[in-house]
Amino acid sequence: MNDAAKRDYNELIEKLNRQGEAYDIKLITKAYELCVEAHSGQKRWTGEEYYIHPFNVAKIIISLGMDSQSIAASLLHDVVEDTKTPIEYIKREFGEDVALLVDGVTKIGRLSFVSKEQQQAESLRKMLIAMGQDIRVIIIKLADRLHNMRTIDAVPEQKQRDTSLETLEVYAPIAHRLGIRPVKEELEDLAIKHLDPVAYAEIEELLQHRSHDREQILDDIETRIEERLKETMPNVKMAFQGRVKSIHGIYRKMYLQGKDFDEIYDVYAIRIITDTVADCYNILGIMHDMFRPIPNRFKDYISTPKPNMYQSLHTTVISREGIPFEIQIRTFEMHHTAEFGIAAHWKYKEGITEDDKKMQDRLAWIRQILDNQESSGDVSEIVRSIKVDLSQEDVFAVTPKGDVINLPVGSTVVDFAFAIHSAVGVRMVGAKVDGKIVPISHEVKTGEVIEILTTNQAGHGPSRDWMSIAVTNQAKAKIRSWFKKEKRPENIAAGKLEIEREFSKNGINFSDEEYNEILSDTASRLRFADIEELYAALGYGGISINKILPRIKDEYAKRTKASKPMEITEIKPIASKSSEGVIVEGIDNCLIKISKCCAPLPGDEIIGFITRGHGVSIHKRDCNNVPTDISKAAEPERWIKAYWNTSQRDSFVSTLQIYSVDRDGVLIDVMTTMQNMRVAVHSVNARPVKSGNCIITITISAESVEHLRSITQKLEKIKGVFNVERINQ
Ligand code: MN
């Protein structure tokens, strides 16, 4: 160590001694030595030795009253990033806590952003806070930024502006939320100085010259107040401070709220600090007796603290000379909180253990307050927010460009990709987290830098299983909408299949005309252009089958009832063979008719109904026209048991060749059609042929030539099918 470094070390130790607390001097000394050694040979923009920077950051940390570990970590905060010292070494030499603090500050430092908009700045602030799992990380980061801002004149101009903007939008608000007023105000003033140097100079000028007389008057007023209070409350301990509003505070009122310098009532303020809350209110009474208060300017932050824990009484009064000024009254304890904020609540304690439950609670509480800053002032609001389950917190990750993406806990890389942009999501082929390839189901964690790998290859798109990997509704909706647009033929086939499957499950059996009529109605009722659109919507999941099914069921029930339920329509005279197809218990050689309402087919459970003069009609057991409980039917004796005589059932085997466009789902459509018609399929074979077509060969059982013809007709209606031929018999 050279002489300068030794001198600075002695200064550090003196500062520690002045704090009057017990420090781990050994740890701090060791950190100081490593800091000087590791950074040796490195220079700052200012031309100074690099260690001057961590040394000054440590001094700020000591002023804030932080503990030995924070001081050590602030000395080491740039060592991992800027020198060859690995974090493992810090862990071994300085312990886990110091290593975690250094690691936290390093990680935040890697995310360098120039914020683009209000919302982005807000996410950033939240992210930084979320990343500082140990709030000390944030405090060290603030001290780091403060020292960099103090010495920013040395860096290139563009960097000055970028850093100043980031300071104003991201870091100063964090200092504000943590209640560290002096850090907040200094960061703001330094940022404004570099972002708007002209305005800054103007305000400085106003404060220095134009208000010179006023300050003189205010000095007199302060003296008068002191005399009066000491006279009225002789035994009460009191301290007095004259205060001038920060330049940034005046800047905001003048340039953002358009006020004249003279209209700003709280440019000057007198602060009275005392022992007890009761004294605060007593002093307030005396002040309102001495000076005329301006209406609506009294604020009681003692009974209603600000969310950042700030407590004080504020009132604005007018002096005899007509100068308005603010009086702030608070206890010493409140003053300490106002100056040090969260750092003040860092109850001085060496080696905070993990099971320090109180500390954990306090940190959770602080984080809640920070997240709910918008609900300013209202204590009940804060209390309510504390109760919010912590698991509802968000995670914050960034793109390689530095855009912060805010997602709910549990979100995956798929959500991240779609949150950037749909175009990124649909072209995703993989992802890298902090430079390493991860599976797309990787759960996003706060602070990760995530790069989405994409392809421009035509025809590439999301896969359907992403729907179950995505967590956010936003991503799911975007995936769904992609399938809607890009996979129309498949969606139509899938939707059609779903309808047919549901119809057969529910025993709905419309004629072709009815089917078209009902579905056209349904489609137009739901504002789809035609049935195909309805199929497509069902296919990509834009509409649920449950939304359309109940109405169709009702319609079906209505129609089947309307077609005179118990009456048998004479479709065809039952030929001798067919009449033997059904055995009716206890009756021989009767006329048997298959009812039209449910059209039972061989294999269905059936029941017979003795009609008046038209023989026995056969229904499916679960037909709507058959009572569930026969014994409770109007004429139970007319219902009789019936069976299919399977052994004698006549049918013939037939092979069909179906020529179709080779599209996805055509085979499924063929099989669904067969299933819906209750046709037994013995074998099926599909092969593609030239020119994008395919031939499906299917061997089935048909009951008659008529039956076979109706099967052929149905098959020909399947989308893409252009010819059906019978190739045997
Ligand atoms: Mn630094």
XYZ file of C-alpha atoms and ligand atoms in Angstrom:
730
model
C 0.000 0.000 0.000
C 1.359 3.407 -0.877
C 1.278 6.433 1.426
C -1.900 7.859 -0.078
C -3.745 4.595 0.451
C -2.492 4.427 4.030
C -3.645 7.976 4.667
C -7.085 7.171 3.306
C -7.231 4.055 5.460
C -6.567 6.135 8.580
C -9.313 8.522 7.510
C -11.719 5.592 7.210
C -10.858 4.319 10.694
C -11.248 7.803 12.178
C -14.671 8.082 10.580
C -15.635 4.738 12.108
C -14.457 5.891 15.525
C -16.534 9.062 15.256
C -19.659 6.969 14.635
C -19.359 5.609 18.162
C -20.398 2.081 17.285
C -18.618 -1.253 17.539
C -17.320 -2.328 14.137
C -15.564 -5.427 12.860
C -12.362 -3.504 12.116
C -10.554 -6.681 11.037
C -13.109 -7.405 8.321
C -13.159 -3.795 7.110
C -9.353 -3.589 7.059
C -9.085 -6.791 5.071
C -11.671 -5.506 2.595
C -9.806 -2.223 2.272
C -6.537 -4.015 1.576
C -8.045 -6.244 -1.089
C -9.780 -3.248 -2.668
C -6.533 -1.276 -2.999
C -4.559 -4.294 -4.191
C -7.104 -5.630 -6.695
C -7.734 -2.248 -8.313
C -4.073 -1.228 -8.345
C -3.042 0.153 -11.705
C -6.655 1.018 -12.616
C -7.620 4.638 -13.058
C -10.962 6.426 -12.939
C -12.181 8.940 -15.552
C -11.015 11.610 -13.119
C -7.457 10.293 -13.347
C -7.432 9.189 -9.704
C -6.476 5.719 -8.495
C -9.540 3.505 -8.846
C -9.737 2.533 -5.154
C -10.729 6.162 -4.389
C -14.208 5.289 -5.672
C -14.994 2.278 -3.422
C -13.295 4.127 -0.567
C -15.743 7.039 -0.964
C -18.710 4.709 -1.372
C -17.713 3.101 1.928
C -17.595 6.528 3.580
C -21.176 7.240 2.433
C -22.231 3.834 3.766
C -20.633 4.633 7.139
C -22.436 8.011 7.257
C -25.699 6.217 6.690
C -24.989 4.145 9.796
C -24.705 0.804 8.043
C -23.064 -2.292 9.494
C -19.552 -3.750 9.016
C -20.630 -6.194 6.334
C -22.141 -3.384 4.256
C -18.950 -1.351 4.673
C -16.784 -4.298 3.592
C -19.086 -5.014 0.648
C -19.013 -1.387 -0.466
C -15.198 -1.493 -0.501
C -15.351 -4.673 -2.594
C -18.322 -3.751 -4.785
C -16.361 -3.335 -8.035
C -13.717 -5.971 -7.344
C -15.531 -8.912 -8.951
C -16.657 -7.003 -12.031
C -13.490 -5.000 -12.708
C -10.649 -7.235 -11.503
C -9.872 -10.910 -11.797
C -11.047 -11.697 -8.265
C -13.702 -14.453 -8.311
C -16.785 -14.223 -6.106
C -15.802 -17.569 -4.537
C -12.694 -15.878 -3.154
C -14.808 -13.138 -1.536
C -17.038 -15.805 -0.059
C -14.110 -17.728 1.390
C -12.311 -14.701 2.780
C -15.205 -12.484 3.866
C -18.095 -14.856 4.413
C -21.345 -15.613 2.668
C -23.138 -12.366 3.575
C -20.492 -10.038 2.203
C -20.253 -12.202 -0.936
C -24.023 -11.997 -1.440
C -23.953 -8.220 -1.077
C -21.090 -7.875 -3.568
C -22.800 -10.259 -5.969
C -26.060 -8.315 -5.732
C -24.394 -4.974 -6.452
C -22.403 -6.536 -9.321
C -25.533 -7.969 -10.932
C -27.437 -4.703 -10.720
C -24.406 -2.930 -12.166
C -24.441 -5.182 -15.221
C -27.914 -4.018 -16.074
C -27.173 -0.616 -17.436
C -30.208 1.118 -18.777
C -31.188 4.409 -20.159
C -34.849 4.403 -19.431
C -37.173 5.109 -22.277
C -40.483 5.949 -20.745
C -42.260 6.409 -17.463
C -43.521 2.856 -17.255
C -40.127 1.440 -18.038
C -38.578 3.499 -15.245
C -41.207 2.233 -12.855
C -40.499 -1.400 -13.769
C -36.811 -0.765 -13.390
C -37.193 0.625 -9.905
C -39.310 -2.329 -8.913
C -36.834 -4.698 -10.462
C -33.873 -3.206 -8.646
C -35.727 -3.468 -5.382
C -36.763 -7.034 -6.120
C -33.160 -7.888 -6.966
C -31.910 -6.509 -3.703
C -33.150 -9.496 -1.784
C -31.107 -8.000 0.977
C -32.096 -4.330 1.084
C -28.469 -3.476 1.931
C -27.639 -4.217 -1.727
C -29.853 -1.320 -2.778
C -28.347 1.024 -0.196
C -24.812 0.205 -1.381
C -25.933 0.674 -4.988
C -27.354 4.114 -4.083
C -24.083 5.113 -2.410
C -22.195 3.881 -5.500
C -24.407 5.966 -7.763
C -24.110 8.998 -5.485
C -20.313 8.966 -5.653
C -20.386 8.435 -9.422
C -22.723 11.419 -9.771
C -20.464 13.576 -7.591
C -17.579 12.883 -9.964
C -19.532 12.733 -13.224
C -17.935 15.856 -14.723
C -14.986 13.684 -15.770
C -16.925 11.303 -18.030
C -17.873 12.021 -21.682
C -20.888 14.284 -22.154
C -23.294 11.721 -23.603
C -22.573 9.376 -20.718
C -23.163 12.249 -18.291
C -26.641 12.774 -19.693
C -27.523 9.053 -19.834
C -26.373 8.458 -16.288
C -28.132 11.596 -15.039
C -31.410 10.602 -16.636
C -31.175 7.126 -15.139
C -30.344 8.648 -11.775
C -33.340 10.968 -11.890
C -35.811 8.370 -13.082
C -34.602 5.253 -11.345
C -32.241 5.818 -8.438
C -33.546 9.048 -6.860
C -37.090 7.621 -6.585
C -35.651 4.544 -4.876
C -33.803 6.753 -2.377
C -37.086 8.584 -1.844
C -38.976 5.375 -1.230
C -36.349 4.225 1.194
C -36.731 7.580 2.930
C -33.075 8.592 2.615
C -33.754 12.292 1.992
C -30.197 13.699 1.725
C -29.211 11.024 -0.823
C -32.414 11.559 -2.781
C -31.990 15.335 -2.929
C -28.318 15.235 -3.822
C -28.936 12.693 -6.607
C -31.741 14.873 -8.001
C -29.765 18.092 -7.841
C -26.720 16.537 -9.521
C -28.899 14.978 -12.223
C -30.704 18.258 -13.002
C -27.381 20.066 -13.084
C -26.300 17.869 -16.015
C -29.658 17.446 -17.738
C -30.689 21.107 -17.665
C -27.601 23.169 -16.797
C -29.226 26.473 -17.801
C -32.202 26.098 -15.473
C -29.942 24.823 -12.722
C -27.759 27.929 -12.965
C -30.844 30.158 -12.992
C -32.209 28.661 -9.774
C -28.813 28.831 -8.101
C -28.690 32.484 -9.026
C -32.184 33.136 -7.645
C -31.309 31.453 -4.398
C -28.000 33.266 -4.025
C -28.850 36.829 -4.958
C -32.517 37.601 -5.199
C -33.336 35.921 -1.942
C -30.392 37.299 -0.063
C -32.522 39.856 1.781
C -35.154 37.284 2.550
C -32.668 34.974 4.147
C -31.673 37.796 6.364
C -35.292 38.306 7.365
C -35.731 34.585 7.955
C -32.666 34.504 10.161
C -34.367 37.177 12.259
C -37.604 35.200 12.327
C -35.755 32.093 13.440
C -34.238 34.041 16.296
C -37.668 35.342 17.298
C -39.123 31.808 17.245
C -36.275 30.450 19.368
C -36.716 33.197 21.953
C -40.469 32.769 22.145
C -40.302 28.966 22.486
C -37.562 29.012 25.107
C -39.646 31.463 27.065
C -42.915 29.495 26.790
C -41.450 25.975 27.133
C -38.277 26.495 29.128
C -37.633 22.838 30.077
C -38.160 21.311 26.649
C -35.179 20.192 24.582
C -35.284 21.743 21.121
C -33.116 22.109 18.036
C -33.579 24.596 15.191
C -32.608 24.340 11.551
C -33.074 26.793 8.739
C -33.523 25.005 5.459
C -33.706 25.905 1.796
C -35.622 23.654 -0.568
C -33.466 21.570 -2.908
C -32.781 22.910 -6.389
C -34.577 19.987 -7.955
C -37.621 20.687 -5.742
C -37.711 24.298 -6.953
C -37.021 23.179 -10.532
C -40.045 20.924 -10.465
C -42.339 23.665 -9.232
C -40.974 26.283 -11.631
C -40.492 24.284 -14.808
C -42.947 21.426 -14.478
C -45.765 23.124 -12.546
C -45.149 26.532 -14.104
C -44.950 28.441 -10.832
C -43.104 31.669 -10.283
C -40.189 31.562 -7.852
C -42.120 33.822 -5.448
C -45.119 31.514 -5.516
C -43.142 28.659 -4.019
C -44.016 28.862 -0.341
C -41.632 26.240 0.905
C -38.417 27.515 -0.663
C -37.592 28.563 2.894
C -38.364 26.445 5.853
C -37.605 26.443 9.528
C -37.367 23.104 11.201
C -37.999 22.631 14.910
C -36.967 19.328 16.454
C -38.060 18.358 19.933
C -38.514 15.409 22.289
C -42.117 14.293 22.314
C -45.117 14.236 20.019
C -47.099 16.309 22.544
C -44.419 19.007 22.354
C -44.723 19.007 18.561
C -48.404 19.902 18.744
C -47.757 22.499 21.482
C -45.128 24.150 19.322
C -47.525 24.109 16.372
C -50.085 26.020 18.470
C -47.533 28.658 19.407
C -46.438 29.032 15.779
C -50.006 29.619 14.599
C -50.278 32.219 17.344
C -47.129 34.005 16.182
C -47.766 33.855 12.419
C -50.793 33.785 10.168
C -51.147 30.284 8.664
C -51.982 29.911 4.950
C -55.192 27.857 4.682
C -54.963 24.256 3.446
C -51.217 24.128 3.889
C -51.205 22.267 7.179
C -50.198 18.605 6.921
C -50.084 16.180 9.813
C -47.650 13.437 8.856
C -47.359 12.454 12.509
C -50.809 10.927 12.734
C -50.596 9.835 9.100
C -46.987 8.991 8.193
C -45.910 8.976 4.556
C -45.418 5.502 3.086
C -41.652 5.910 3.352
C -42.056 6.257 7.136
C -41.594 10.048 7.096
C -43.266 11.795 10.046
C -43.514 15.519 10.720
C -45.953 18.423 11.052
C -45.869 20.871 8.155
C -47.487 24.275 8.124
C -46.966 27.306 5.924
C -47.247 30.755 7.518
C -46.674 34.359 6.458
C -44.253 36.606 8.271
C -45.029 40.193 9.233
C -42.929 41.191 6.212
C -45.235 39.185 3.947
C -42.783 36.365 3.217
C -44.310 32.872 3.240
C -42.255 30.079 4.754
C -42.767 26.553 5.899
C -42.404 25.335 9.483
C -41.608 21.650 10.036
C -42.019 20.249 13.532
C -40.934 16.723 14.514
C -39.302 14.644 17.239
C -35.605 13.718 17.199
C -36.547 10.164 16.403
C -38.700 11.248 13.474
C -35.882 13.460 12.276
C -33.489 10.541 12.320
C -35.913 8.511 10.219
C -36.362 11.422 7.802
C -32.619 11.705 7.244
C -31.655 8.046 7.120
C -34.900 6.325 6.139
C -34.505 2.624 5.853
C -30.903 2.910 6.945
C -32.141 4.349 10.257
C -34.274 1.298 10.744
C -31.270 -0.844 10.181
C -31.009 -1.485 13.884
C -27.343 -1.529 14.512
C -26.345 -5.072 15.036
C -23.317 -7.089 14.074
C -23.835 -10.345 12.210
C -27.530 -10.422 11.533
C -28.554 -14.046 11.590
C -30.901 -15.605 9.123
C -33.420 -16.384 11.791
C -33.753 -12.745 12.681
C -37.458 -12.989 12.087
C -38.104 -9.370 12.859
C -35.663 -8.247 10.225
C -37.286 -10.484 7.633
C -40.688 -9.088 8.518
C -39.393 -5.578 8.294
C -37.905 -6.185 4.881
C -41.106 -7.764 3.639
C -43.002 -4.796 4.985
C -40.697 -2.337 3.299
C -40.973 -4.144 0.021
C -44.729 -3.997 0.272
C -44.646 -0.283 0.909
C -42.339 0.222 -2.017
C -44.645 -1.674 -4.292
C -47.645 0.294 -3.153
C -46.155 3.740 -3.211
C -48.985 5.054 -5.370
C -51.434 4.716 -2.492
C -49.632 7.514 -0.712
C -50.470 8.610 2.772
C -53.288 6.298 3.685
C -52.165 4.134 6.581
C -55.028 1.681 6.320
C -54.070 1.194 2.701
C -50.537 0.358 3.733
C -51.709 -2.053 6.398
C -53.928 -3.744 3.864
C -51.089 -3.995 1.397
C -48.843 -5.616 3.966
C -51.327 -8.412 4.176
C -51.127 -9.120 0.467
C -49.626 -12.515 -0.080
C -45.974 -12.182 -0.980
C -46.272 -14.945 -3.538
C -48.222 -12.539 -5.724
C -45.061 -10.637 -6.420
C -43.869 -10.137 -9.933
C -40.575 -11.132 -11.468
C -38.507 -8.757 -13.564
C -36.133 -9.833 -16.291
C -34.445 -7.921 -19.063
C -33.790 -8.344 -22.757
C -30.176 -8.049 -23.948
C -31.097 -4.476 -25.004
C -32.059 -3.632 -21.435
C -35.850 -3.563 -21.737
C -37.397 -4.686 -18.491
C -40.108 -7.304 -18.835
C -42.433 -7.634 -15.877
C -44.157 -11.018 -15.478
C -46.080 -12.837 -12.771
C -44.151 -15.339 -10.671
C -43.996 -18.737 -12.412
C -43.843 -17.310 -15.929
C -41.703 -19.153 -18.449
C -39.462 -18.168 -21.318
C -42.500 -18.551 -23.609
C -44.299 -15.805 -21.662
C -41.181 -13.665 -21.805
C -40.908 -14.020 -25.593
C -44.545 -13.106 -26.212
C -44.302 -10.220 -23.737
C -41.562 -8.694 -25.900
C -43.668 -8.999 -29.056
C -45.875 -11.592 -30.748
C -43.483 -11.589 -33.681
C -40.675 -12.627 -31.338
C -42.829 -15.281 -29.692
C -43.974 -17.018 -32.854
C -40.471 -17.115 -34.302
C -38.858 -18.435 -31.128
C -36.747 -21.547 -31.443
C -35.020 -21.373 -28.070
C -33.675 -19.086 -25.380
C -30.509 -18.162 -23.525
C -30.499 -17.049 -19.917
C -27.381 -15.166 -18.863
C -25.699 -16.559 -21.981
C -26.634 -20.215 -21.468
C -29.196 -22.173 -23.473
C -32.239 -23.152 -21.402
C -35.393 -25.145 -22.181
C -38.367 -22.941 -23.071
C -40.118 -24.149 -19.947
C -37.432 -22.365 -17.891
C -39.037 -20.320 -15.132
C -38.092 -16.645 -15.329
C -36.346 -15.217 -12.269
C -35.781 -11.603 -11.332
C -32.578 -10.125 -12.708
C -32.055 -12.637 -15.499
C -30.938 -11.380 -18.881
C -32.945 -13.417 -21.366
C -32.192 -13.627 -25.050
C -34.859 -15.164 -27.272
C -33.421 -17.085 -30.224
C -35.592 -16.740 -33.316
C -35.718 -18.026 -36.866
C -36.906 -16.426 -40.053
C -37.540 -19.768 -41.670
C -40.917 -19.800 -43.403
C -43.547 -22.059 -41.936
C -42.087 -21.977 -38.471
C -44.450 -21.262 -35.635
C -45.324 -22.064 -32.044
C -46.229 -25.600 -31.146
C -49.534 -26.449 -29.516
C -47.904 -27.643 -26.308
C -46.709 -24.078 -25.691
C -50.261 -23.428 -24.561
C -49.538 -25.488 -21.473
C -46.034 -24.019 -20.975
C -47.245 -20.411 -21.135
C -48.594 -19.000 -17.885
C -49.805 -15.540 -18.828
C -53.104 -14.982 -20.588
C -51.337 -12.597 -22.896
C -49.021 -15.300 -24.244
C -51.821 -17.855 -24.473
C -54.030 -15.443 -26.398
C -51.204 -14.688 -28.803
C -50.449 -18.361 -29.412
C -54.142 -19.028 -29.968
C -54.406 -16.150 -32.382
C -51.433 -17.447 -34.344
C -53.085 -20.830 -34.750
C -56.261 -19.070 -35.755
C -54.536 -17.246 -38.575
C -51.956 -19.738 -39.732
C -53.658 -23.116 -39.419
C -57.090 -22.538 -40.875
C -57.635 -25.853 -42.718
C -56.505 -27.831 -39.679
C -58.709 -25.743 -37.394
C -61.732 -26.317 -39.600
C -61.175 -30.081 -39.622
C -60.590 -30.139 -35.865
C -63.708 -28.046 -35.208
C -65.884 -30.163 -37.439
C -64.611 -33.305 -35.808
C -65.363 -31.905 -32.371
C -68.949 -31.058 -33.307
C -69.544 -34.466 -34.826
C -68.025 -36.190 -31.834
C -70.183 -34.205 -29.404
C -73.309 -34.789 -31.488
C -72.807 -38.518 -31.480
C -71.983 -38.505 -27.765
C -75.244 -36.704 -27.092
C -77.297 -38.797 -29.484
C -77.978 -35.872 -31.757
C -78.712 -37.082 -35.224
C -79.827 -34.451 -37.702
C -80.484 -34.956 -41.350
C -77.993 -33.166 -43.595
C -80.438 -30.332 -44.279
C -81.178 -29.892 -40.593
C -77.505 -30.049 -39.715
C -76.683 -27.264 -42.152
C -79.642 -25.194 -41.062
C -78.902 -25.473 -37.335
C -75.190 -24.844 -37.658
C -75.743 -21.887 -39.997
C -78.073 -20.432 -37.385
C -75.538 -21.038 -34.641
C -72.760 -19.505 -36.703
C -74.680 -16.324 -37.506
C -75.933 -16.015 -33.934
C -72.290 -16.033 -32.772
C -71.369 -13.618 -35.572
C -69.355 -16.006 -37.690
C -69.561 -15.544 -41.446
C -70.414 -19.195 -42.081
C -70.189 -22.717 -40.718
C -66.527 -22.995 -41.717
C -65.708 -19.978 -39.571
C -67.514 -21.636 -36.694
C -65.513 -24.844 -37.209
C -62.290 -22.838 -37.362
C -63.092 -20.998 -34.127
C -63.783 -24.284 -32.385
C -60.561 -25.677 -33.830
C -58.221 -22.998 -32.495
C -60.077 -22.691 -29.225
C -61.585 -19.248 -29.833
C -64.954 -20.608 -28.783
C -65.828 -23.548 -26.589
C -68.129 -26.345 -27.712
C -70.010 -25.853 -24.457
C -71.089 -22.472 -25.672
C -73.015 -23.876 -28.607
C -74.040 -27.344 -27.487
C -76.860 -26.671 -24.965
C -78.869 -24.656 -27.475
C -78.462 -27.280 -30.177
C -79.499 -30.018 -27.752
C -82.655 -28.067 -26.928
C -83.337 -27.521 -30.590
C -82.843 -31.201 -31.269
C -85.184 -32.235 -28.464
C -87.801 -29.788 -29.726
C -87.579 -31.095 -33.247
C -87.716 -34.761 -32.333
C -90.759 -34.122 -30.139
C -92.409 -32.145 -32.904
C -92.053 -35.067 -35.263
C -94.724 -36.963 -33.348
C -92.639 -39.077 -31.056
C -94.624 -42.292 -30.721
C -95.611 -42.578 -34.314
C -93.701 -44.856 -36.530
C -92.898 -43.560 -39.894
C -92.898 -46.239 -42.420
C -89.481 -45.817 -43.864
C -89.439 -49.106 -45.557
C -91.390 -52.246 -45.110
C -89.373 -54.504 -42.928
C -88.208 -57.286 -45.127
C -88.291 -60.717 -43.678
C -84.524 -60.663 -43.110
C -84.641 -57.348 -41.343
C -87.644 -58.199 -39.260
C -85.603 -61.012 -37.914
C -82.940 -58.524 -37.008
C -84.889 -57.635 -33.890
C -86.340 -60.038 -31.386
C -89.263 -58.719 -29.390
C -89.835 -60.587 -26.191
C -93.026 -62.642 -26.102
C -94.265 -61.704 -29.561
C -93.736 -63.670 -32.748
C -94.008 -62.446 -36.292
C -95.090 -58.964 -35.463
C -94.546 -55.910 -37.605
C -91.391 -54.205 -36.450
C -90.430 -50.631 -37.286
C -87.319 -48.768 -36.446
C -88.342 -45.400 -35.019
C -87.003 -42.317 -36.726
C -86.481 -40.198 -33.648
C -83.435 -42.049 -32.427
C -82.698 -44.410 -35.328
C -81.237 -47.276 -33.318
C -78.573 -49.338 -34.974
C -77.359 -52.847 -34.266
C -75.462 -52.794 -31.032
C -77.564 -50.072 -29.391
C -79.528 -50.987 -26.318
C -83.161 -50.955 -27.504
C -86.733 -51.195 -26.286
C -90.042 -51.849 -28.100
C -93.320 -49.945 -27.963
C -96.570 -51.575 -28.973
C -98.347 -49.055 -31.204
C -102.018 -49.028 -32.001
C -102.253 -50.928 -35.235
C -98.742 -50.376 -36.565
C -96.830 -53.104 -34.870
C -93.912 -52.594 -32.530
C -91.662 -49.560 -32.831
C -88.055 -49.933 -31.744
C -86.300 -47.093 -29.881
C -82.911 -46.656 -28.342
C -83.199 -47.230 -24.618
C -81.882 -43.743 -23.963
C -84.092 -42.077 -26.597
C -85.743 -38.883 -25.366
C -89.139 -40.392 -26.093
C -88.593 -43.391 -23.865
C -89.382 -42.864 -20.165
C -86.361 -43.311 -17.942
C -88.431 -45.311 -15.518
C -90.866 -47.492 -17.480
C -92.871 -48.402 -14.363
C -93.824 -44.754 -14.035
C -94.842 -44.389 -17.704
C -98.448 -43.653 -18.654
C -98.989 -47.123 -20.107
C -96.110 -49.252 -18.831
C -97.535 -52.463 -20.272
C -97.013 -51.213 -23.813
C -93.219 -51.072 -23.385
C -91.589 -54.407 -24.075
C -88.095 -55.782 -24.120
C -86.332 -56.037 -27.458
C -82.916 -57.298 -28.618
C -80.892 -57.321 -31.772
C -80.650 -60.734 -33.247
C -76.990 -60.417 -34.019
C -76.458 -63.973 -35.144
C -78.836 -63.539 -38.016
C -78.065 -60.021 -38.921
C -77.378 -59.700 -42.536
C -74.690 -57.484 -43.902
C -72.139 -57.565 -46.605
C -68.563 -56.605 -46.638
C -67.603 -53.958 -49.082
C -64.394 -52.134 -49.966
C -64.342 -48.499 -50.981
C -61.599 -46.390 -52.439
C -61.693 -42.752 -51.417
C -59.752 -40.249 -53.517
C -58.904 -37.105 -51.655
C -56.633 -34.119 -51.426
C -53.865 -35.126 -49.042
C -54.700 -32.774 -46.189
C -54.239 -33.160 -42.436
C -57.227 -34.729 -40.823
C -58.906 -36.277 -43.861
C -58.503 -39.782 -42.475
C -59.931 -38.661 -39.154
C -62.920 -37.223 -40.988
C -63.494 -40.504 -42.826
C -63.343 -42.495 -39.604
C -65.624 -40.036 -37.809
C -68.175 -40.282 -40.590
C -68.131 -44.085 -40.321
C -68.467 -43.924 -36.567
C -71.371 -41.517 -36.767
C -73.188 -43.742 -39.241
C -72.484 -46.761 -37.034
C -70.712 -48.502 -39.858
C -68.331 -51.256 -38.826
C -64.876 -50.718 -40.324
C -62.760 -53.822 -40.867
C -59.657 -52.290 -42.311
C -58.380 -48.996 -43.505
C -55.335 -47.967 -45.430
C -54.199 -44.591 -46.661
C -51.407 -43.804 -49.061
C -50.286 -40.592 -50.705
C -50.148 -40.519 -54.477
C -48.634 -38.060 -56.898
C -49.864 -34.466 -57.173
C -50.612 -34.084 -53.492
C -53.560 -36.456 -53.368
C -54.120 -39.607 -51.409
C -56.159 -42.787 -51.662
C -57.883 -44.209 -48.639
C -58.965 -47.808 -48.950
C -61.594 -48.801 -46.435
C -63.356 -52.113 -45.898
C -66.731 -51.884 -44.179
C -69.949 -53.737 -43.460
C -73.014 -52.330 -45.210
C -76.525 -53.615 -44.715
C -77.811 -53.005 -48.167
C -77.025 -51.372 -51.423
C -79.059 -48.369 -50.294
C -77.063 -48.245 -47.120
C -73.839 -48.412 -49.075
C -75.039 -45.598 -51.338
C -75.769 -43.338 -48.378
C -72.337 -44.122 -46.933
C -70.732 -43.176 -50.229
C -72.706 -39.948 -50.349
C -71.593 -38.966 -46.860
C -67.980 -39.730 -47.676
C -68.128 -37.566 -50.769
C -69.136 -34.600 -48.630
C -65.931 -34.690 -46.615
C -63.728 -31.743 -47.388
C -61.069 -32.619 -49.957
C -62.695 -35.882 -51.047
C -63.443 -35.860 -54.773
C -64.359 -39.427 -55.581
C -65.520 -42.592 -53.822
C -65.506 -45.914 -55.648
C -66.628 -49.361 -54.715
C -63.983 -51.832 -55.752
C -65.474 -55.264 -55.085
C -68.857 -56.959 -55.522
Mn -18.905 1.483 -8.355
